[in-house]
Amino acid sequence: MIDKRLLAQESRARGLNENQEIQKQVQALEERLMLQALLAEEERAAGAPSEAELRAWYEGHLTELTQPERVRVVRIFAATPAGASAAQRTQAKQRAERFAQQLRAGQPREKVAAGGDGPEKARGGELGGLARGDWRGDVAVEKAAFALKKVGEVSPVVAEAGGFSVLQLLERREARVPPFEEVRAEVEARMLPQRKRKVFEDLLERLRRAGTIEIDVAGRP
């Protein structure tokens, strides 16, 4: 900080603070800081949105707040090598069918997953909670996952790029609109930009009605 002060003193001693370009930048910075302070003051004066305003926003944005249908599944993958022959694909499909039989027989999914090839086997085969469109792989896997209805249900073998999969449903959550109380904080946060914009526009409108601005020939207000 001392070095900074020494450098500033030397700049003034050389008259650099009188430089027109520097003065323009200082003025621009001053105006920007004052504007920020003014808007912050107006936002404080406006206060937080009322409960009625929050609920009105909630009711008007139910579609956006709807939580999509989700499933949590186990995937056991039997891979085929690049350029696999028909025989190799048959062998991989047979492996996947054995995985399905093991799951249906009640063998622990972690044990079955350990024999698979996908990276998810390190997590006991679990892919986590996924909504439609979250799948980054073959859409056939997504379709098979959402076709499962009961926890523990095992899918038929699914052919996909690079091999064959079998899926088991761990959890299913239907699409739902969360109650207002559950998403109140989210509603308030999502209202904030809109509220800030309204405060700004209201202030600007008042100033336009009451204020007077003169511009000189050099274009400076």
PDB file of N, CA and C in Angstrom, residues 77-98 117 138 140 157-165:
ATOM      1  N   PHE A  77     -23.021 -53.692 -18.319  1.00  0.00           N
ATOM      2  CA  PHE A  77     -22.679 -53.577 -19.737  1.00  0.00           C
ATOM      3  C   PHE A  77     -21.724 -54.685 -20.155  1.00  0.00           C
ATOM      4  N   ALA A  78     -22.058 -55.294 -21.279  1.00  0.00           N
ATOM      5  CA  ALA A  78     -21.167 -56.295 -21.893  1.00  0.00           C
ATOM      6  C   ALA A  78     -20.649 -55.697 -23.194  1.00  0.00           C
ATOM      7  N   ALA A  79     -19.381 -55.349 -23.214  1.00  0.00           N
ATOM      8  CA  ALA A  79     -18.810 -54.629 -24.352  1.00  0.00           C
ATOM      9  C   ALA A  79     -18.422 -55.571 -25.478  1.00  0.00           C
ATOM     10  N   THR A  80     -18.427 -55.019 -26.703  1.00  0.00           N
ATOM     11  CA  THR A  80     -17.893 -55.723 -27.868  1.00  0.00           C
ATOM     12  C   THR A  80     -16.700 -54.924 -28.385  1.00  0.00           C
ATOM     13  N   PRO A  81     -15.669 -55.582 -28.870  1.00  0.00           N
ATOM     14  CA  PRO A  81     -14.511 -54.845 -29.389  1.00  0.00           C
ATOM     15  C   PRO A  81     -14.861 -54.101 -30.673  1.00  0.00           C
ATOM     16  N   ALA A  82     -14.064 -53.088 -30.982  1.00  0.00           N
ATOM     17  CA  ALA A  82     -14.272 -52.345 -32.228  1.00  0.00           C
ATOM     18  C   ALA A  82     -14.195 -53.305 -33.411  1.00  0.00           C
ATOM     19  N   GLY A  83     -15.138 -53.155 -34.344  1.00  0.00           N
ATOM     20  CA  GLY A  83     -15.163 -54.030 -35.515  1.00  0.00           C
ATOM     21  C   GLY A  83     -15.498 -55.461 -35.171  1.00  0.00           C
ATOM     22  N   ALA A  84     -16.318 -55.656 -34.125  1.00  0.00           N
ATOM     23  CA  ALA A  84     -16.631 -57.005 -33.648  1.00  0.00           C
ATOM     24  C   ALA A  84     -17.330 -57.831 -34.722  1.00  0.00           C
ATOM     25  N   SER A  85     -17.023 -59.086 -34.723  1.00  0.00           N
ATOM     26  CA  SER A  85     -17.669 -60.014 -35.652  1.00  0.00           C
ATOM     27  C   SER A  85     -19.042 -60.384 -35.108  1.00  0.00           C
ATOM     28  N   ALA A  86     -19.826 -61.052 -35.922  1.00  0.00           N
ATOM     29  CA  ALA A  86     -21.154 -61.499 -35.490  1.00  0.00           C
ATOM     30  C   ALA A  86     -21.038 -62.441 -34.294  1.00  0.00           C
ATOM     31  N   ALA A  87     -20.018 -63.277 -34.309  1.00  0.00           N
ATOM     32  CA  ALA A  87     -19.826 -64.234 -33.212  1.00  0.00           C
ATOM     33  C   ALA A  87     -19.497 -63.502 -31.904  1.00  0.00           C
ATOM     34  N   GLN A  88     -18.662 -62.477 -32.019  1.00  0.00           N
ATOM     35  CA  GLN A  88     -18.305 -61.704 -30.820  1.00  0.00           C
ATOM     36  C   GLN A  88     -19.513 -60.958 -30.260  1.00  0.00           C
ATOM     37  N   ARG A  89     -20.361 -60.447 -31.138  1.00  0.00           N
ATOM     38  CA  ARG A  89     -21.559 -59.761 -30.675  1.00  0.00           C
ATOM     39  C   ARG A  89     -22.528 -60.755 -30.012  1.00  0.00           C
ATOM     40  N   THR A  90     -22.594 -61.945 -30.551  1.00  0.00           N
ATOM     41  CA  THR A  90     -23.436 -62.973 -29.951  1.00  0.00           C
ATOM     42  C   THR A  90     -22.943 -63.317 -28.549  1.00  0.00           C
ATOM     43  N   GLN A  91     -21.621 -63.440 -28.402  1.00  0.00           N
ATOM     44  CA  GLN A  91     -21.038 -63.761 -27.093  1.00  0.00           C
ATOM     45  C   GLN A  91     -21.339 -62.652 -26.081  1.00  0.00           C
ATOM     46  N   ALA A  92     -21.222 -61.383 -26.516  1.00  0.00           N
ATOM     47  CA  ALA A  92     -21.496 -60.249 -25.621  1.00  0.00           C
ATOM     48  C   ALA A  92     -22.969 -60.236 -25.214  1.00  0.00           C
ATOM     49  N   LYS A  93     -23.833 -60.517 -26.160  1.00  0.00           N
ATOM     50  CA  LYS A  93     -25.268 -60.539 -25.842  1.00  0.00           C
ATOM     51  C   LYS A  93     -25.576 -61.644 -24.840  1.00  0.00           C
ATOM     52  N   GLN A  94     -24.926 -62.791 -25.001  1.00  0.00           N
ATOM     53  CA  GLN A  94     -25.130 -63.903 -24.066  1.00  0.00           C
ATOM     54  C   GLN A  94     -24.642 -63.527 -22.665  1.00  0.00           C
ATOM     55  N   ARG A  95     -23.539 -62.786 -22.581  1.00  0.00           N
ATOM     56  CA  ARG A  95     -23.050 -62.306 -21.282  1.00  0.00           C
ATOM     57  C   ARG A  95     -24.097 -61.406 -20.630  1.00  0.00           C
ATOM     58  N   ALA A  96     -24.652 -60.478 -21.422  1.00  0.00           N
ATOM     59  CA  ALA A  96     -25.665 -59.563 -20.891  1.00  0.00           C
ATOM     60  C   ALA A  96     -26.891 -60.329 -20.415  1.00  0.00           C
ATOM     61  N   GLU A  97     -27.264 -61.390 -21.151  1.00  0.00           N
ATOM     62  CA  GLU A  97     -28.411 -62.200 -20.736  1.00  0.00           C
ATOM     63  C   GLU A  97     -28.127 -62.913 -19.412  1.00  0.00           C
ATOM     64  N   ARG A  98     -26.886 -63.330 -19.205  1.00  0.00           N
ATOM     65  CA  ARG A  98     -26.512 -63.950 -17.927  1.00  0.00           C
ATOM     66  C   ARG A  98     -26.598 -62.923 -16.797  1.00  0.00           C
ATOM     67  N   ASP A 117     -18.544 -54.395 -17.925  1.00  0.00           N
ATOM     68  CA  ASP A 117     -17.450 -53.654 -18.549  1.00  0.00           C
ATOM     69  C   ASP A 117     -17.582 -52.129 -18.433  1.00  0.00           C
ATOM     70  N   ASP A 138     -26.528 -44.191 -25.838  1.00  0.00           N
ATOM     71  CA  ASP A 138     -27.556 -44.633 -26.768  1.00  0.00           C
ATOM     72  C   ASP A 138     -28.953 -44.379 -26.202  1.00  0.00           C
ATOM     73  N   ALA A 140     -31.529 -45.925 -26.782  1.00  0.00           N
ATOM     74  CA  ALA A 140     -32.213 -47.189 -26.497  1.00  0.00           C
ATOM     75  C   ALA A 140     -32.120 -47.521 -25.011  1.00  0.00           C
ATOM     76  N   VAL A 157     -32.410 -57.458 -22.517  1.00  0.00           N
ATOM     77  CA  VAL A 157     -31.096 -57.012 -22.999  1.00  0.00           C
ATOM     78  C   VAL A 157     -31.289 -55.915 -24.041  1.00  0.00           C
ATOM     79  N   VAL A 158     -30.504 -54.864 -23.914  1.00  0.00           N
ATOM     80  CA  VAL A 158     -30.607 -53.709 -24.807  1.00  0.00           C
ATOM     81  C   VAL A 158     -29.358 -53.636 -25.677  1.00  0.00           C
ATOM     82  N   ALA A 159     -29.548 -53.656 -26.996  1.00  0.00           N
ATOM     83  CA  ALA A 159     -28.415 -53.492 -27.915  1.00  0.00           C
ATOM     84  C   ALA A 159     -28.097 -52.017 -28.022  1.00  0.00           C
ATOM     85  N   GLU A 160     -26.828 -51.671 -27.884  1.00  0.00           N
ATOM     86  CA  GLU A 160     -26.406 -50.278 -28.021  1.00  0.00           C
ATOM     87  C   GLU A 160     -25.035 -50.239 -28.679  1.00  0.00           C
ATOM     88  N   ALA A 161     -24.592 -49.036 -28.987  1.00  0.00           N
ATOM     89  CA  ALA A 161     -23.281 -48.896 -29.623  1.00  0.00           C
ATOM     90  C   ALA A 161     -22.214 -49.463 -28.692  1.00  0.00           C
ATOM     91  N   GLY A 162     -21.427 -50.381 -29.200  1.00  0.00           N
ATOM     92  CA  GLY A 162     -20.316 -50.925 -28.418  1.00  0.00           C
ATOM     93  C   GLY A 162     -20.649 -52.099 -27.535  1.00  0.00           C
ATOM     94  N   GLY A 163     -21.905 -52.609 -27.610  1.00  0.00           N
ATOM     95  CA  GLY A 163     -22.191 -53.765 -26.788  1.00  0.00           C
ATOM     96  C   GLY A 163     -23.654 -53.915 -26.430  1.00  0.00           C
ATOM     97  N   PHE A 164     -23.897 -54.548 -25.271  1.00  0.00           N
ATOM     98  CA  PHE A 164     -25.255 -54.835 -24.817  1.00  0.00           C
ATOM     99  C   PHE A 164     -25.373 -54.508 -23.330  1.00  0.00           C
ATOM    100  N   SER A 165     -26.533 -54.002 -22.945  1.00  0.00           N
ATOM    101  CA  SER A 165     -26.758 -53.624 -21.555  1.00  0.00           C
ATOM    102  C   SER A 165     -27.984 -54.316 -21.005  1.00  0.00           C
TER     103      SER A 165
END
